[in-house]
Short mmCIF file of C-alpha atoms and ligand atoms in Angstrom, two decimals:
data_model
loop_
_atom_site.label_atom_id
_atom_site.label_comp_id
_atom_site.label_asym_id
_atom_site.label_seq_id
_atom_site.Cartn_x
_atom_site.Cartn_y
_atom_site.Cartn_z
CA MET A 991 116.31 53.87 196.15
CA ILE A 992 114.36 56.74 197.61
CA ILE A 993 115.58 59.50 199.83
CA ILE A 994 113.55 61.00 202.63
CA THR A 995 115.33 64.15 203.78
CA GLY A 996 113.75 66.38 206.39
CA ASP A 997 110.24 66.58 205.10
CA LEU A 998 110.95 65.74 201.43
CA MET A 999 110.48 62.41 199.68
CA ILE A 1000 112.62 62.15 196.54
CA ASP A 1001 112.48 59.19 194.16
CA GLN A 1002 115.32 57.53 192.28
CA TYR A 1003 114.93 59.97 189.37
CA GLY A 1004 115.20 63.03 191.60
CA ARG A 1005 111.49 63.85 191.61
CA THR A 1006 109.96 65.19 194.81
CA ILE A 1007 106.81 63.20 195.56
CA ASP A 1008 104.44 65.38 197.56
CA TYR A 1009 100.99 64.84 196.03
CA MET A 1010 98.58 61.93 196.56
CA ARG A 1011 95.25 61.38 194.82
CA VAL A 1012 92.94 59.52 197.17
CA SER A 1013 89.90 57.73 195.77
CA ILE A 1014 87.16 57.24 198.35
CA THR A 1015 84.68 55.31 196.18
CA ASN A 1016 84.40 53.40 192.90
CA ARG A 1017 80.79 54.40 192.49
CA CYS A 1018 79.45 57.14 190.31
CA ASN A 1019 76.17 58.83 189.49
CA LEU A 1020 77.25 59.43 185.85
CA ARG A 1021 78.42 57.10 183.08
CA CYS A 1022 80.98 59.07 181.07
CA ILE A 1023 81.56 57.08 177.90
CA TYR A 1024 85.37 57.05 178.20
CA CYS A 1025 85.43 56.31 181.93
CA MET A 1026 82.44 54.18 182.90
CA PRO A 1027 80.11 53.50 180.00
CA PRO A 1028 76.54 52.22 180.48
CA GLY A 1029 76.53 48.52 181.37
CA PHE A 1030 79.81 48.68 183.29
CA SER A 1031 79.59 46.75 186.54
CA PHE A 1032 81.21 48.15 189.65
CA PRO A 1033 84.42 46.47 190.78
CA ALA A 1034 83.71 44.10 193.68
CA GLY A 1035 84.94 44.81 197.21
CA ASP A 1036 84.31 47.39 199.87
CA PRO A 1037 86.21 50.65 199.97
CA LEU A 1038 88.52 51.31 202.89
CA SER A 1039 86.82 52.96 205.86
CA TYR A 1040 87.51 56.67 206.37
CA GLN A 1041 89.53 55.72 209.44
CA GLU A 1042 91.73 53.42 207.34
CA ILE A 1043 92.23 56.04 204.63
CA LEU A 1044 93.10 58.60 207.29
CA ARG A 1045 95.82 56.32 208.70
CA ILE A 1046 97.33 55.92 205.24
CA CYS A 1047 97.22 59.68 204.70
CA GLU A 1048 98.90 60.30 208.07
CA ALA A 1049 101.66 57.85 207.16
CA ALA A 1050 101.98 59.44 203.70
CA VAL A 1051 102.35 62.89 205.25
CA GLU A 1052 105.11 61.55 207.49
CA CYS A 1053 106.84 60.34 204.32
CA GLY A 1054 106.53 63.75 202.57
CA ILE A 1055 103.06 64.06 201.03
CA ARG A 1056 101.75 67.64 201.40
CA PHE A 1057 98.85 67.84 198.95
CA ILE A 1058 95.84 65.54 198.75
CA LYS A 1059 93.21 65.40 196.02
CA ILE A 1060 90.00 63.56 196.89
CA THR A 1061 88.62 61.65 193.92
CA GLY A 1062 86.54 58.62 192.95
CA GLY A 1063 84.19 57.46 191.24
CA GLU A 1064 82.21 60.42 192.37
CA PRO A 1065 83.55 61.35 195.81
CA LEU A 1066 80.47 63.36 196.83
CA LEU A 1067 78.36 60.19 196.54
CA ARG A 1068 80.03 58.78 199.63
CA ASP A 1069 78.37 59.86 202.87
CA GLY A 1070 80.53 61.89 205.20
CA CYS A 1071 82.95 63.25 202.55
CA PRO A 1072 83.06 66.83 203.98
CA ALA A 1073 83.62 65.53 207.53
CA PHE A 1074 86.42 63.31 206.22
CA ILE A 1075 88.05 66.31 204.54
CA ALA A 1076 87.84 68.24 207.82
CA ARG A 1077 89.78 65.40 209.48
CA LEU A 1078 92.40 65.38 206.72
CA LYS A 1079 92.88 69.12 207.08
CA LYS A 1080 93.80 68.61 210.73
CA ILE A 1081 96.81 66.40 209.93
CA ALA A 1082 99.92 68.40 210.77
CA GLY A 1083 101.98 68.83 207.60
CA ILE A 1084 99.09 68.85 205.12
CA GLU A 1085 99.16 72.01 203.02
CA LYS A 1086 96.13 71.58 200.77
CA VAL A 1087 93.17 69.26 200.37
CA THR A 1088 91.20 69.63 197.14
CA ILE A 1089 88.53 67.56 195.39
CA THR A 1090 87.64 66.55 191.85
CA THR A 1091 83.93 66.06 191.20
CA ASN A 1092 81.46 65.87 188.35
CA GLY A 1093 79.68 68.74 190.12
CA VAL A 1094 76.20 67.21 190.25
CA LEU A 1095 76.07 67.09 194.07
CA LEU A 1096 78.45 69.97 194.67
CA THR A 1097 75.97 72.78 195.34
CA LYS A 1098 74.29 70.62 198.00
CA HIS A 1099 77.58 69.96 199.81
CA LEU A 1100 79.39 73.23 199.12
CA ASP A 1101 78.84 74.91 202.50
CA ALA A 1102 79.92 71.78 204.37
CA LEU A 1103 83.02 71.45 202.16
CA LEU A 1104 83.96 75.09 202.74
CA ASP A 1105 83.42 74.67 206.48
CA ALA A 1106 85.69 71.64 206.33
CA GLY A 1107 88.44 73.88 204.92
CA LEU A 1108 88.52 72.59 201.32
CA ASP A 1109 91.21 74.46 199.35
CA GLY A 1110 89.95 74.04 195.81
CA VAL A 1111 87.57 72.21 193.54
CA ASN A 1112 88.01 70.68 190.09
CA ILE A 1113 84.74 70.27 188.23
CA SER A 1114 84.66 67.90 185.26
CA LEU A 1115 82.67 69.36 182.39
CA ASP A 1116 83.28 68.17 178.85
CA SER A 1117 80.77 70.30 176.93
CA LEU A 1118 78.45 73.26 177.43
CA ASP A 1119 76.02 71.79 174.92
CA ARG A 1120 73.25 70.21 176.96
CA GLU A 1121 72.50 67.35 174.56
CA ARG A 1122 76.14 66.60 173.92
CA LEU A 1123 76.91 66.48 177.65
CA LYS A 1124 73.96 64.16 178.05
CA GLY A 1125 75.40 61.98 175.29
CA ILE A 1126 78.77 61.83 177.10
CA THR A 1127 77.52 61.32 180.68
CA SER A 1128 74.16 59.58 180.03
CA PHE A 1129 72.39 62.15 182.24
CA ASP A 1130 70.91 65.62 181.77
CA VAL A 1131 73.25 67.43 184.17
CA LEU A 1132 74.33 70.69 182.53
CA GLU A 1133 72.13 72.87 184.72
CA SER A 1134 73.19 71.35 188.03
CA VAL A 1135 76.88 71.39 187.07
CA MET A 1136 76.75 75.03 185.95
CA GLU A 1137 74.99 76.01 189.17
CA ALA A 1138 77.83 74.34 191.08
CA VAL A 1139 80.44 76.18 189.00
CA TYR A 1140 78.91 79.61 189.66
CA GLU A 1141 78.14 78.91 193.33
CA SER A 1142 81.72 77.77 193.90
CA VAL A 1143 83.18 80.86 192.20
CA LYS A 1144 80.85 83.06 194.27
CA GLN A 1145 82.32 81.52 197.42
CA HIS A 1146 85.83 82.53 196.24
CA ILE A 1147 87.14 78.99 196.32
CA ASN A 1148 89.73 78.09 193.67
CA VAL A 1149 87.74 76.55 190.77
CA LYS A 1150 89.11 74.61 187.82
CA ILE A 1151 87.05 73.12 185.01
CA ASN A 1152 88.41 69.85 183.59
CA ALA A 1153 87.34 69.00 180.05
CA VAL A 1154 88.24 65.87 178.10
CA LEU A 1155 87.34 66.40 174.46
CA THR A 1156 86.10 63.28 172.74
CA GLY A 1157 85.91 62.63 169.02
CA ALA A 1158 86.96 60.33 166.27
CA ASP A 1159 90.14 62.05 165.15
CA GLN A 1160 92.07 65.18 166.03
CA GLU A 1161 91.44 67.22 162.92
CA ARG A 1162 87.75 66.51 162.95
CA VAL A 1163 87.37 67.09 166.68
CA LEU A 1164 88.82 70.55 166.48
CA LEU A 1165 87.60 71.69 163.11
CA THR A 1166 84.04 70.53 162.60
CA PRO A 1167 81.66 73.39 163.39
CA GLY A 1168 80.17 71.50 166.36
CA MET A 1169 83.47 70.65 168.04
CA ARG A 1170 84.97 74.00 167.24
CA ARG A 1171 82.11 75.56 169.14
CA GLU A 1172 82.58 73.08 171.96
CA TRP A 1173 86.16 73.96 172.92
CA LYS A 1174 85.59 77.65 172.30
CA GLU A 1175 82.48 77.75 174.47
CA LEU A 1176 84.48 76.19 177.28
CA VAL A 1177 87.29 78.71 176.83
CA GLU A 1178 84.73 81.54 176.91
CA LEU A 1179 83.77 80.49 180.46
CA ALA A 1180 87.05 82.06 181.57
CA ARG A 1181 86.26 85.41 179.98
CA HIS A 1182 84.05 86.79 182.75
CA VAL A 1183 84.71 84.33 185.56
CA PRO A 1184 88.01 83.87 187.46
CA LEU A 1185 88.46 80.15 186.94
CA GLY A 1186 90.84 77.88 185.05
CA VAL A 1187 89.45 75.98 182.06
CA ARG A 1188 91.73 72.99 181.50
CA PHE A 1189 91.78 70.59 178.59
CA ILE A 1190 92.89 67.08 179.55
CA GLU A 1191 94.17 64.82 176.80
CA MET A 1192 92.39 61.49 176.59
CA MET A 1193 94.62 58.77 177.99
CA PRO A 1194 94.44 55.17 176.74
CA ILE A 1195 93.32 53.90 180.14
CA GLY A 1196 90.37 51.52 180.38
CA TYR A 1197 87.64 52.67 178.00
CA GLY A 1198 89.73 55.72 177.06
CA ARG A 1199 91.53 53.33 174.69
CA SER A 1200 88.61 53.42 172.28
CA PHE A 1201 88.91 57.19 171.82
CA THR A 1202 91.50 59.20 169.99
CA GLY A 1203 90.55 62.45 171.69
CA SER A 1204 92.15 65.71 170.68
CA GLY A 1205 95.81 66.65 170.94
CA ASN A 1206 96.46 69.67 173.13
CA ASP A 1207 99.33 70.81 170.89
CA MET A 1208 96.85 71.30 168.09
CA LEU A 1209 94.27 72.85 170.39
CA LEU A 1210 96.83 75.41 171.57
CA ASP A 1211 97.47 76.37 167.94
CA TYR A 1212 93.75 76.91 167.46
CA LEU A 1213 93.53 78.94 170.65
CA LYS A 1214 96.33 81.23 169.45
CA ALA A 1215 94.72 81.58 166.03
CA GLU A 1216 91.37 82.44 167.57
CA TYR A 1217 92.51 84.91 170.26
CA ALA A 1218 95.11 87.63 169.97
CA GLY A 1219 97.74 87.94 172.71
CA VAL A 1220 97.59 84.41 174.16
CA GLU A 1221 100.58 84.13 176.47
CA ARG A 1222 102.09 81.47 178.67
CA ASP A 1223 101.27 82.16 182.33
CA GLU A 1224 104.34 81.41 184.41
CA GLN A 1225 102.46 81.80 187.69
CA ARG A 1226 102.01 78.53 189.60
CA HIS A 1227 98.33 77.47 189.68
CA GLY A 1228 98.53 74.30 191.72
CA GLN A 1229 100.58 71.16 192.21
CA GLY A 1230 99.78 69.47 188.90
CA PRO A 1231 101.31 69.31 185.42
CA ALA A 1232 98.91 71.78 183.75
CA VAL A 1233 100.46 74.53 181.61
CA TYR A 1234 98.42 77.75 181.68
CA TYR A 1235 97.83 80.58 179.23
CA THR A 1236 96.32 84.02 179.65
CA ILE A 1237 94.13 85.83 177.12
CA PRO A 1238 93.85 89.64 177.21
CA GLY A 1239 90.56 90.71 178.77
CA PHE A 1240 89.90 87.32 180.39
CA LYS A 1241 89.43 87.03 184.17
CA GLY A 1242 90.34 83.35 184.12
CA THR A 1243 92.99 81.26 182.40
CA VAL A 1244 93.15 78.32 179.98
CA GLY A 1245 95.21 75.27 180.93
CA PHE A 1246 96.43 72.16 179.16
CA ILE A 1247 97.14 68.80 180.76
CA SER A 1248 99.00 66.95 178.06
CA ALA A 1249 100.00 63.48 179.20
CA MET A 1250 100.24 62.31 175.60
CA SER A 1251 101.62 65.18 173.50
CA GLY A 1252 103.58 66.83 176.30
CA ARG A 1253 104.77 63.88 178.42
CA PHE A 1254 105.40 65.46 181.81
CA CYS A 1255 106.74 62.39 183.61
CA ALA A 1256 110.06 64.11 184.43
CA VAL A 1257 108.24 66.39 186.87
CA CYS A 1258 105.59 63.93 188.06
CA ASN A 1259 105.08 64.44 191.79
CA ARG A 1260 102.20 62.07 192.47
CA ILE A 1261 101.00 58.72 193.70
CA ARG A 1262 97.45 57.34 193.69
CA LEU A 1263 95.51 55.46 196.35
CA THR A 1264 92.54 53.46 195.05
CA ALA A 1265 89.35 53.13 197.08
CA ASP A 1266 90.32 49.58 198.12
CA GLY A 1267 93.78 50.55 199.34
CA PHE A 1268 96.09 49.86 196.39
CA LEU A 1269 98.86 52.44 196.02
CA LYS A 1270 99.80 53.13 192.39
CA PRO A 1271 103.06 54.93 191.59
CA CYS A 1272 102.08 55.51 187.93
CA LEU A 1273 98.70 55.69 186.19
CA CYS A 1274 99.93 53.71 183.21
CA TYR A 1275 101.12 50.53 184.93
CA LYS A 1276 99.32 47.83 186.92
CA GLU A 1277 102.17 47.80 189.41
CA GLY A 1278 101.77 49.06 192.94
CA ILE A 1279 101.52 48.07 196.59
CA ASP A 1280 98.43 46.73 198.31
CA LEU A 1281 98.38 48.64 201.60
CA LYS A 1282 95.32 46.83 202.95
CA PRO A 1283 97.26 44.00 204.64
CA MET A 1284 99.58 46.60 206.21
CA LEU A 1285 96.89 48.59 207.98
CA GLN A 1286 97.58 47.23 211.46
CA GLN A 1287 100.96 48.96 211.80
CA ASP A 1288 101.81 52.56 210.89
CA GLU A 1289 105.44 51.60 210.26
CA GLU A 1290 104.29 48.92 207.80
CA ILE A 1291 102.15 51.45 205.93
CA LYS A 1292 105.13 53.78 205.65
CA ARG A 1293 107.27 50.93 204.34
CA GLY A 1294 104.54 50.14 201.78
CA ILE A 1295 104.50 53.77 200.63
CA GLU A 1296 108.27 53.81 200.29
CA GLN A 1297 108.15 50.56 198.28
CA ALA A 1298 105.60 52.12 195.93
CA ILE A 1299 107.78 55.21 195.45
CA ALA A 1300 110.77 52.98 194.73
CA MET A 1301 108.71 51.35 191.93
CA LYS A 1302 107.79 54.69 190.34
CA PRO A 1303 108.91 54.37 186.71
CA TYR A 1304 110.86 56.97 184.77
CA SER A 1305 107.92 57.54 182.45
CA HIS A 1306 104.59 56.22 181.29
CA CYS A 1307 104.33 53.97 178.25
CA PHE A 1308 100.96 55.00 176.84
CA ASP A 1309 102.47 55.05 173.37
CA ARG A 1310 103.06 51.30 173.67
CA VAL A 1311 99.55 50.57 174.89
CA GLN A 1312 98.05 50.08 171.48
CA ASP A 1313 100.76 47.58 170.49
CA ALA A 1314 100.22 45.82 173.82
CA GLU A 1315 103.96 45.16 173.92
CA GLU A 1316 103.75 44.53 177.61
CA PRO A 1317 100.11 43.72 178.35
CA HIS A 1318 101.00 42.10 181.68
CA VAL A 1319 102.30 45.36 183.13
CA LEU A 1320 99.85 47.80 181.57
CA GLU A 1321 96.90 49.08 183.58
CA GLN A 1322 93.70 47.48 182.31
CA ASP A 1323 91.28 48.89 184.91
CA PRO A 1324 88.94 51.71 183.90
CA MET A 1325 89.65 55.20 185.20
CA ILE A 1326 86.69 55.03 187.58
CA ALA A 1327 88.53 52.32 189.54
CA ILE A 1328 91.69 54.46 189.76
CA GLY A 1329 90.46 57.99 190.30
CA GLY A 1330 92.01 59.83 187.36
N1 LIG B 824 83.98 61.81 189.19
C1 LIG B 824 85.00 62.75 189.40
C2 LIG B 824 85.16 63.64 188.18
O1 LIG B 824 84.58 63.37 187.16
O2 LIG B 824 85.91 64.63 188.30
C3 LIG B 824 86.35 62.18 189.83
C4 LIG B 824 86.84 60.94 189.13
S1 LIG B 824 87.17 61.08 187.39
C5 LIG B 824 87.85 59.48 187.07
C6 LIG B 824 88.59 62.17 187.37
C7 LIG B 824 88.94 62.75 186.03
O3 LIG B 824 89.42 61.74 185.18
C8 LIG B 824 87.77 63.41 185.28
O4 LIG B 824 88.12 64.75 184.99
C9 LIG B 824 87.67 62.61 184.00
O5 LIG B 824 87.25 63.39 182.90
C10 LIG B 824 89.07 62.09 183.85
N2 LIG B 824 89.20 60.91 183.00
C11 LIG B 824 88.50 59.76 183.04
N3 LIG B 824 88.94 58.90 182.09
C12 LIG B 824 89.94 59.52 181.42
C13 LIG B 824 90.81 59.17 180.34
N4 LIG B 824 90.75 57.99 179.74
N5 LIG B 824 91.73 60.08 179.94
C14 LIG B 824 91.83 61.29 180.53
N6 LIG B 824 91.05 61.68 181.56
C15 LIG B 824 90.12 60.81 182.00
FE1 LIG B 825 81.96 59.35 186.94
FE2 LIG B 825 83.96 61.13 186.87
FE3 LIG B 825 84.13 58.81 185.52
FE4 LIG B 825 82.40 60.61 184.68
S1 LIG B 825 84.65 60.86 184.76
S2 LIG B 825 81.98 58.41 184.97
S3 LIG B 825 81.78 61.54 186.55
S4 LIG B 825 84.06 59.03 187.71
#
């Protein structure tokens, strides 16, 4: 059962659902090893048109969605993304529209995105070591991504860096001289620049299953050991599950998104729309509602959204993924097809 009261949508576990991630393409100009490794072929099928996505977003806002994150694939690869964001921003009831991007095309589109009214940008950046980033993404992109980071900050838009640390095992990832430098270099970005550097734990989705990644609980211990005066920042930084910390003398903050070590399902406020119109109530499960056949009628779309919310599980089951206890219900698609 779900309750829609006034302008709130509350699921059967009492969670307010007000945030929707909207993927506008499955395509990408990079090949991050844990998301879309070289040789991966794009999922078949056309994405929804912008008009179709807009109708779903309008229906979602009527149900209670207030915050939209545009994602992909790489959303800035799709023509017309800024104009689409401008249309989203005009929907009455929308509070914020933000985007997550690998940053490669961001400088080129920044003015248009700001004109469209974009409220914030997340830039994925896993390492500040040029060769290492090339090894992760398959392309030499450090310079263009850093230009996008600094240009965005200069424009006073809210900037967050998202880093997924990759490595063979936790201890090694955090302690070997190379990796130790890697997370610390990322943290140091926040020293002089007012942005949030966030570490996202690797989730066993798609190709992410082949990586152990690094646990944020351990990384937080290292952060505290390395910097004096690290303190939890109680200020709200957005609509997501990140937990932030301040460091004396730093203009920015350091955040942790810990789906694995810090299971935040009890406060999960989100649903996900894939580029081909499938609405997923939880990242971990295959389950969801295909909204494509419902696109003729706004009332049908709203019913589809409510059905998806009613399916939203109490929590993810990533810890069972390796045992494949329930392979029929677990999400097998790579992250690029979902949007993160
Ligand atoms: N291309 C855009 C980007 O890179 O920000 C948007 C799509 S990407 C799928 C969204 C986010 O998902 C990125 O920050 C990426 O690092 C993250 N991601 C991909 N696979 C992941 C995994 N298995 N576990 C955790 N995060 C993952
Ligand atoms: Fe592309 Fe983003 Fe996936 Fe990297 S994480 S392959 S940039 S969609």
